[in-house]
Short mmCIF file of C-alpha atoms in Angstrom, two decimals:
data_model
loop_
_atom_site.label_atom_id
_atom_site.label_comp_id
_atom_site.label_asym_id
_atom_site.label_seq_id
_atom_site.Cartn_x
_atom_site.Cartn_y
_atom_site.Cartn_z
CA MET A 1 30.10 -56.34 -0.34
CA ASP A 2 30.39 -52.90 -1.87
CA PHE A 3 34.26 -52.55 -2.69
CA GLN A 4 35.57 -49.49 -4.52
CA PRO A 5 39.39 -48.99 -4.35
CA ILE A 6 41.03 -45.69 -5.84
CA GLU A 7 41.82 -46.37 -9.15
CA ARG A 8 45.81 -45.48 -9.71
CA PRO A 9 48.00 -46.34 -13.01
CA SER A 10 50.28 -50.21 -12.20
CA GLU A 11 53.46 -47.33 -11.24
CA ALA A 12 51.61 -45.10 -8.45
CA PHE A 13 53.30 -45.36 -6.01
CA GLN A 14 50.09 -46.54 -3.49
CA GLN A 15 48.02 -50.05 -4.62
CA SER A 16 45.38 -50.31 -3.66
CA VAL A 17 43.94 -54.19 -2.33
CA THR A 18 41.70 -56.68 -3.85
CA ALA A 19 38.22 -56.53 -2.23
CA GLU A 20 38.81 -60.22 -0.86
CA GLN A 21 42.03 -59.43 1.06
CA VAL A 22 39.48 -57.23 2.98
CA VAL A 23 37.57 -60.27 3.49
CA ALA A 24 40.11 -62.01 4.44
CA MET A 25 42.61 -59.37 6.88
CA THR A 26 38.77 -58.65 8.92
CA ARG A 27 38.96 -62.39 9.45
CA ARG A 28 41.78 -62.60 10.57
CA ALA A 29 40.79 -59.89 13.35
CA PHE A 30 37.85 -59.78 14.58
CA GLY A 31 36.84 -63.71 13.07
CA THR A 32 35.00 -65.16 10.50
CA HIS A 33 31.44 -64.22 12.19
CA VAL A 34 32.03 -60.26 10.93
CA GLN A 35 30.92 -60.07 7.40
CA VAL A 36 32.35 -56.88 5.30
CA ARG A 37 29.36 -54.59 4.48
CA ALA A 38 31.03 -52.16 2.72
CA ALA A 39 35.15 -50.75 1.73
CA VAL A 40 35.87 -47.92 0.40
CA GLU A 41 39.27 -46.25 0.55
CA LEU A 42 39.55 -42.68 1.09
CA GLY A 43 42.50 -40.48 -1.27
CA ASN A 44 43.64 -38.33 1.36
CA GLY A 45 46.64 -40.28 2.06
CA THR A 46 50.10 -41.06 -0.07
CA TYR A 47 51.88 -43.70 1.81
CA ASN A 48 49.72 -46.14 3.64
CA ASN A 49 46.09 -47.79 1.07
CA THR A 50 43.34 -46.22 3.88
CA TYR A 51 39.67 -47.50 3.30
CA SER A 52 36.73 -46.78 5.60
CA VAL A 53 35.09 -50.36 6.17
CA ASP A 54 31.46 -50.89 7.07
CA LEU A 55 31.17 -54.30 9.37
CA THR A 56 28.08 -56.10 10.84
CA ASP A 57 28.91 -58.27 13.42
CA VAL A 58 26.78 -61.56 14.07
CA ASN A 59 27.51 -62.57 17.75
CA THR A 60 27.96 -65.76 18.41
CA GLY A 61 27.45 -65.83 22.00
CA GLU A 62 31.00 -65.09 22.46
CA ASP A 63 32.23 -62.33 20.84
CA PRO A 64 35.76 -61.26 22.24
CA HIS A 65 35.40 -57.67 20.57
CA GLU A 66 32.18 -56.89 22.01
CA SER A 67 31.97 -53.32 23.87
CA PRO A 68 32.79 -53.89 27.94
CA GLY A 69 30.38 -54.90 29.65
CA GLU A 70 27.75 -55.31 26.94
CA PRO A 71 26.14 -58.74 28.22
CA SER A 72 26.91 -61.62 25.30
CA GLY A 73 24.24 -62.58 23.08
CA ALA A 74 22.62 -59.44 23.47
CA ASN A 75 22.77 -58.34 20.70
CA PRO A 76 22.58 -60.63 17.75
CA ARG A 77 24.00 -58.31 14.89
CA ARG A 78 25.44 -55.04 15.04
CA ASP A 79 26.48 -52.75 12.45
CA ARG A 80 29.80 -50.00 13.17
CA SER A 81 32.42 -48.77 11.02
CA VAL A 82 36.20 -48.98 11.10
CA ILE A 83 39.56 -47.85 9.55
CA LEU A 84 42.10 -50.28 8.03
CA ARG A 85 45.39 -49.14 6.24
CA VAL A 86 47.37 -51.49 4.86
CA ALA A 87 51.38 -50.33 4.26
CA PRO A 88 52.56 -50.83 0.85
CA GLU A 89 55.16 -53.69 -0.02
CA PRO A 90 58.23 -53.97 1.53
CA ALA A 91 59.94 -53.32 -2.51
CA ARG A 92 58.36 -50.66 -2.60
CA GLN A 93 59.57 -48.70 0.88
CA SER A 94 62.19 -46.34 0.82
CA ARG A 95 65.03 -46.47 4.03
CA THR A 96 63.67 -43.43 4.97
CA ASP A 97 60.25 -44.62 5.18
CA HIS A 98 60.90 -47.85 5.90
CA ALA A 99 58.03 -50.09 8.34
CA PHE A 100 56.56 -46.68 9.03
CA LEU A 101 53.46 -48.90 10.08
CA ARG A 102 55.66 -50.60 12.80
CA ASN A 103 57.17 -47.61 13.84
CA GLU A 104 53.01 -45.51 14.02
CA VAL A 105 52.47 -48.33 16.80
CA ALA A 106 56.15 -48.39 18.48
CA SER A 107 54.34 -44.88 19.34
CA ILE A 108 51.49 -45.12 20.61
CA PRO A 109 52.30 -45.81 24.05
CA HIS A 110 54.47 -42.72 24.35
CA LEU A 111 51.66 -40.39 22.60
CA ALA A 112 49.57 -41.17 26.08
CA PRO A 113 49.00 -37.58 26.57
CA ILE A 114 46.76 -37.37 23.80
CA ALA A 115 45.44 -40.82 23.55
CA ALA A 116 42.17 -38.86 24.18
CA LEU A 117 41.67 -37.51 20.37
CA MET A 118 43.43 -40.67 18.74
CA PRO A 119 41.83 -43.80 17.00
CA ARG A 120 42.30 -46.43 18.88
CA LEU A 121 44.00 -49.85 17.34
CA LEU A 122 41.45 -52.37 16.79
CA ALA A 123 43.63 -55.36 15.40
CA THR A 124 47.13 -55.01 13.65
CA ASP A 125 49.09 -57.62 11.57
CA PHE A 126 53.00 -57.66 10.49
CA SER A 127 53.20 -60.94 9.85
CA GLN A 128 52.48 -60.26 5.52
CA GLN A 129 50.60 -64.26 5.57
CA VAL A 130 47.64 -63.07 4.36
CA VAL A 131 48.23 -59.51 1.17
CA GLY A 132 52.08 -59.40 1.75
CA ARG A 133 52.00 -56.51 3.67
CA ASP A 134 51.39 -54.85 7.18
CA TYR A 135 48.14 -53.31 7.91
CA VAL A 136 46.40 -52.16 11.03
CA PHE A 137 41.93 -51.74 11.98
CA GLN A 138 41.85 -48.70 14.69
CA SER A 139 38.94 -47.20 15.45
CA LEU A 140 36.68 -44.70 13.21
CA LEU A 141 37.40 -41.10 14.29
CA HIS A 142 34.08 -38.39 14.36
CA GLY A 143 34.72 -35.49 13.07
CA VAL A 144 35.18 -32.96 9.83
CA PRO A 145 39.15 -32.99 8.27
CA ALA A 146 40.38 -29.67 8.99
CA PRO A 147 41.62 -29.10 6.24
CA GLU A 148 37.56 -29.34 4.75
CA GLY A 149 36.09 -27.59 8.31
CA LEU A 150 38.31 -25.10 7.88
CA ALA A 151 36.71 -23.36 5.27
CA ALA A 152 33.93 -23.05 6.89
CA TYR A 153 35.12 -20.98 9.40
CA PRO A 154 35.26 -17.02 8.78
CA ARG A 155 39.51 -16.44 7.91
CA ALA A 156 39.32 -14.14 11.77
CA SER A 157 38.34 -18.10 13.57
CA TRP A 158 41.20 -19.93 12.89
CA ALA A 159 43.54 -18.21 15.47
CA ALA A 160 42.02 -20.69 17.57
CA PHE A 161 42.35 -23.91 15.18
CA TYR A 162 46.19 -22.66 15.40
CA ARG A 163 46.25 -21.78 19.05
CA ASN A 164 44.54 -25.83 19.47
CA LEU A 165 47.33 -27.11 17.30
CA GLY A 166 50.19 -25.56 18.99
CA ALA A 167 48.84 -26.59 23.03
CA ILE A 168 48.56 -30.08 21.60
CA THR A 169 51.95 -29.91 20.06
CA ARG A 170 53.48 -28.67 22.71
CA VAL A 171 51.51 -31.63 25.17
CA VAL A 172 53.79 -34.44 21.99
CA HIS A 173 57.07 -32.47 22.63
CA ASP A 174 56.72 -32.50 26.89
CA VAL A 175 56.96 -36.38 26.59
CA ARG A 176 60.65 -37.57 27.04
CA GLY A 177 62.65 -40.28 25.88
CA GLU A 178 66.21 -41.66 25.81
CA ARG A 179 67.87 -41.92 22.71
CA PHE A 180 66.92 -40.41 19.95
CA GLY A 181 65.21 -41.73 15.91
CA PRO A 182 62.63 -43.22 15.08
CA VAL A 183 60.11 -44.68 17.88
CA SER A 184 61.27 -48.30 16.48
CA GLY A 185 64.95 -47.84 15.40
CA PRO A 186 67.42 -47.17 15.12
CA ALA A 187 68.65 -45.85 18.00
CA PHE A 188 71.12 -42.86 17.91
CA ASP A 189 73.33 -41.94 21.05
CA THR A 190 73.22 -38.22 20.15
CA TRP A 191 71.48 -35.72 18.28
CA SER A 192 73.87 -35.30 15.20
CA GLU A 193 74.28 -39.32 15.12
CA ALA A 194 70.64 -38.93 14.06
CA VAL A 195 70.52 -36.12 11.79
CA ALA A 196 73.39 -37.35 9.32
CA ALA A 197 72.25 -41.01 9.77
CA HIS A 198 68.85 -39.38 8.28
CA LEU A 199 70.19 -37.38 5.35
CA ASP A 200 72.92 -40.15 4.38
CA ASP A 201 68.94 -42.63 3.79
CA LEU A 202 68.01 -40.23 2.09
CA ALA A 203 71.21 -39.80 -0.26
CA ALA A 204 70.88 -43.11 -0.68
CA ASP A 205 66.75 -43.16 -1.59
CA LEU A 206 67.30 -40.11 -4.33
CA ASP A 207 69.93 -42.35 -5.73
CA ASP A 208 67.92 -45.15 -6.49
CA LEU A 209 65.60 -43.25 -7.73
CA GLY A 210 68.48 -41.98 -10.20
CA LEU A 211 67.71 -38.46 -8.86
CA ASP A 212 70.63 -36.05 -7.49
CA ALA A 213 71.43 -36.13 -4.43
CA THR A 214 74.83 -34.32 -4.71
CA ASP A 215 73.36 -31.55 -2.40
CA VAL A 216 71.84 -33.56 0.90
CA ARG A 217 75.13 -34.75 0.81
CA ARG A 218 75.94 -31.49 1.10
CA LEU A 219 73.86 -30.77 3.87
CA ALA A 220 74.97 -34.02 5.60
CA GLN A 221 78.52 -33.16 6.03
CA VAL A 222 77.82 -29.39 7.06
CA ALA A 223 75.08 -31.20 9.56
CA VAL A 224 78.36 -33.26 10.50
CA ALA A 225 80.51 -29.81 10.82
CA HIS A 226 78.54 -28.69 13.07
CA ARG A 227 77.31 -31.55 15.43
CA THR A 228 78.83 -29.75 18.55
CA VAL A 229 75.55 -26.44 17.53
CA LEU A 230 73.19 -30.24 17.48
CA ASP A 231 74.39 -32.12 20.32
CA ARG A 232 73.78 -29.19 22.35
CA ILE A 233 69.84 -30.68 22.57
CA ARG A 234 70.68 -33.71 24.46
CA GLU A 235 67.33 -34.65 26.17
CA PRO A 236 65.07 -36.81 23.32
CA ARG A 237 61.34 -35.12 23.28
CA LEU A 238 59.29 -37.50 20.96
CA LEU A 239 58.29 -36.19 17.90
CA HIS A 240 54.55 -36.30 15.71
CA GLY A 241 55.95 -35.25 12.26
CA ASP A 242 53.11 -34.56 10.81
CA LEU A 243 51.23 -32.81 12.45
CA TRP A 244 49.33 -30.08 10.32
CA THR A 245 45.69 -29.84 8.81
CA VAL A 246 45.77 -33.19 6.60
CA ASN A 247 46.34 -35.03 10.12
CA VAL A 248 43.37 -33.66 12.40
CA MET A 249 39.32 -34.01 12.27
CA LEU A 250 37.56 -31.14 13.71
CA THR A 251 34.32 -31.12 15.90
CA PRO A 252 30.86 -30.70 14.10
CA GLY A 253 29.11 -27.56 14.85
CA ALA A 254 31.58 -26.20 17.22
CA PRO A 255 31.58 -22.14 17.61
CA GLU A 256 35.04 -22.42 16.34
CA PRO A 257 37.56 -25.02 14.84
CA THR A 258 38.38 -27.13 17.50
CA VAL A 259 40.69 -30.27 17.17
CA CYS A 260 38.84 -33.10 17.89
CA GLY A 261 41.40 -36.12 16.05
CA VAL A 262 44.69 -37.01 15.82
CA PHE A 263 45.77 -39.48 13.54
CA ASP A 264 48.75 -40.86 10.82
CA CYS A 265 51.70 -40.81 13.70
CA HIS A 266 53.54 -42.86 11.30
CA ARG A 267 56.50 -40.80 11.59
CA CYS A 268 57.25 -40.51 15.59
CA SER A 269 60.75 -39.74 16.49
CA TRP A 270 62.63 -38.67 19.35
CA GLY A 271 64.87 -35.69 18.56
CA ASP A 272 65.26 -31.85 19.07
CA PRO A 273 61.12 -30.77 19.32
CA GLU A 274 62.43 -27.06 16.68
CA ALA A 275 62.86 -30.07 14.03
CA ASP A 276 59.50 -30.89 14.07
CA TRP A 277 56.93 -30.32 11.08
CA SER A 278 54.78 -28.92 12.42
CA ILE A 279 57.13 -26.28 13.82
CA LEU A 280 58.34 -26.23 10.68
CA LEU A 281 54.60 -25.61 9.31
CA ALA A 282 53.65 -23.07 12.29
CA GLY A 283 56.76 -20.49 11.46
CA ARG A 284 56.08 -20.04 7.25
CA ARG A 285 53.77 -16.97 8.01
CA PRO A 286 54.88 -15.23 10.32
CA GLY A 287 51.52 -11.71 10.26
CA THR A 288 49.14 -14.32 9.55
CA GLU A 289 46.92 -17.25 11.53
CA ARG A 290 49.83 -18.96 12.34
CA ASP A 291 51.15 -16.36 14.68
CA ALA A 292 48.93 -18.20 17.56
CA PHE A 293 50.60 -21.60 17.80
CA TRP A 294 53.31 -19.66 19.67
CA GLU A 295 50.76 -18.21 22.06
CA ALA A 296 50.38 -22.37 23.19
CA TYR A 297 53.11 -23.49 21.95
CA GLY A 298 55.18 -20.69 23.42
CA PRO A 299 58.32 -18.86 22.12
CA LEU A 300 61.81 -19.89 20.13
CA THR A 301 64.35 -19.07 20.91
CA ASN A 302 66.38 -16.73 18.52
CA ALA A 303 69.57 -17.72 19.25
CA ASP A 304 72.46 -18.06 16.71
CA GLU A 305 73.00 -21.71 17.23
CA ALA A 306 68.94 -22.40 17.42
CA ARG A 307 68.45 -20.46 14.07
CA LEU A 308 71.51 -22.59 12.51
CA ARG A 309 69.76 -25.82 13.60
CA ARG A 310 66.16 -25.19 11.88
CA LEU A 311 68.29 -24.37 9.01
CA ILE A 312 69.55 -27.32 9.02
CA TYR A 313 66.42 -29.33 10.03
CA ARG A 314 64.45 -26.65 7.49
CA ALA A 315 67.18 -28.23 4.68
CA SER A 316 66.45 -31.66 5.67
CA HIS A 317 62.40 -31.81 5.01
CA LEU A 318 63.11 -29.75 1.94
CA ALA A 319 65.07 -33.45 0.79
CA ALA A 320 62.72 -34.86 2.42
CA ALA A 321 59.86 -33.27 0.35
CA ARG A 322 61.82 -33.97 -2.96
CA LEU A 323 61.59 -37.46 -2.35
CA GLU A 324 58.21 -37.55 -1.45
CA ARG A 325 56.92 -35.27 -4.93
CA HIS A 326 59.11 -37.82 -6.86
CA ARG A 327 56.95 -40.27 -5.56
CA LEU A 328 53.63 -38.27 -6.40
CA GLY A 329 54.71 -37.52 -10.16
CA ASN A 330 55.26 -33.84 -8.90
CA HIS A 331 58.03 -33.29 -11.58
CA VAL A 332 58.13 -29.02 -11.57
CA GLY A 333 58.15 -30.00 -7.52
CA VAL A 334 61.13 -32.11 -8.29
CA ALA A 335 63.34 -29.51 -9.63
CA GLU A 336 62.06 -26.67 -7.90
CA SER A 337 63.93 -28.32 -5.28
CA TYR A 338 67.63 -28.00 -6.19
CA ASP A 339 66.77 -24.26 -6.41
CA GLU A 340 65.05 -23.87 -2.83
CA MET A 341 68.18 -25.97 -1.52
CA ARG A 342 71.03 -24.31 -3.55
CA GLU A 343 69.39 -21.23 -1.39
CA LEU A 344 68.81 -22.52 2.25
CA LEU A 345 72.64 -23.98 1.77
CA ALA A 346 74.39 -21.09 0.78
CA LEU A 347 72.25 -19.84 4.41
CA LEU A 348 74.86 -22.62 6.31
CA PRO A 349 78.07 -21.98 7.45
CA GLY A 350 81.17 -24.23 6.69
#
């Protein structure tokens, strides 16, 4: 077996599993007749450990994972590649990223409108008996990672990509839910309760890391003070939570950049569509190719209350980014987040 993990310091948040553990997870998921030829860790994520795993199915005549319609035993030896994603150890997870992989699995049925773009779930193990961590196997999405693929196109054609992204985001946001909060819970009856609970958890997570969370608690107080404005959002809509360039694939060789895959849905939740990460990023550089996003998604309302809500969401994303920057060892970014938050809080009434 060719095993290629990413070497990291012992204090790093992400920690690879071992070659023996990859084999054990594979055998539990697919059976002892499946052999692992190679497992290569992919470095484009910052939370789960993700591996491209090459398998050989030595068909015993009763392979439950044969393709539909394939005669049993018709292909005695079959090579294929799958994706293995392993969650961090439970003790490494914080309140705001707790059981992300379980949240993603719970989100899959609600993401049915974009199922053709998503990897298929092949196996799930949340027992934590094999490696003490949750893990899933998924089908391999074919295509080119968008950050790499976009660079191959002239900048003038990037508008097509953002228009495509806007259309997909609209499809996701059109899915309706019943209560607010992460798909796998906890659930809240009102949007203001969900926002306040998230900010409280963020503040507690920062406390655990020894970081000053005073400004995040102040933001939570502002959100509570404006709960009437937040609770104008009465219908929960599905939010992807991380739908942007790093989590999509492009069709190889297409005449213009075209999305052919969407992955990493572990931040899915129910809430106000304007609180979604893609909405924040799409509006960050007006006057550029990102404006094409709104052509497909539709315009945002410019009413005073909507602008107030978007300020609260922007500050909430910044608080979450502070946590992520600390996890990645970006100490300069952590320090800068305090100045950025001070500026945002100055714009918020109360």
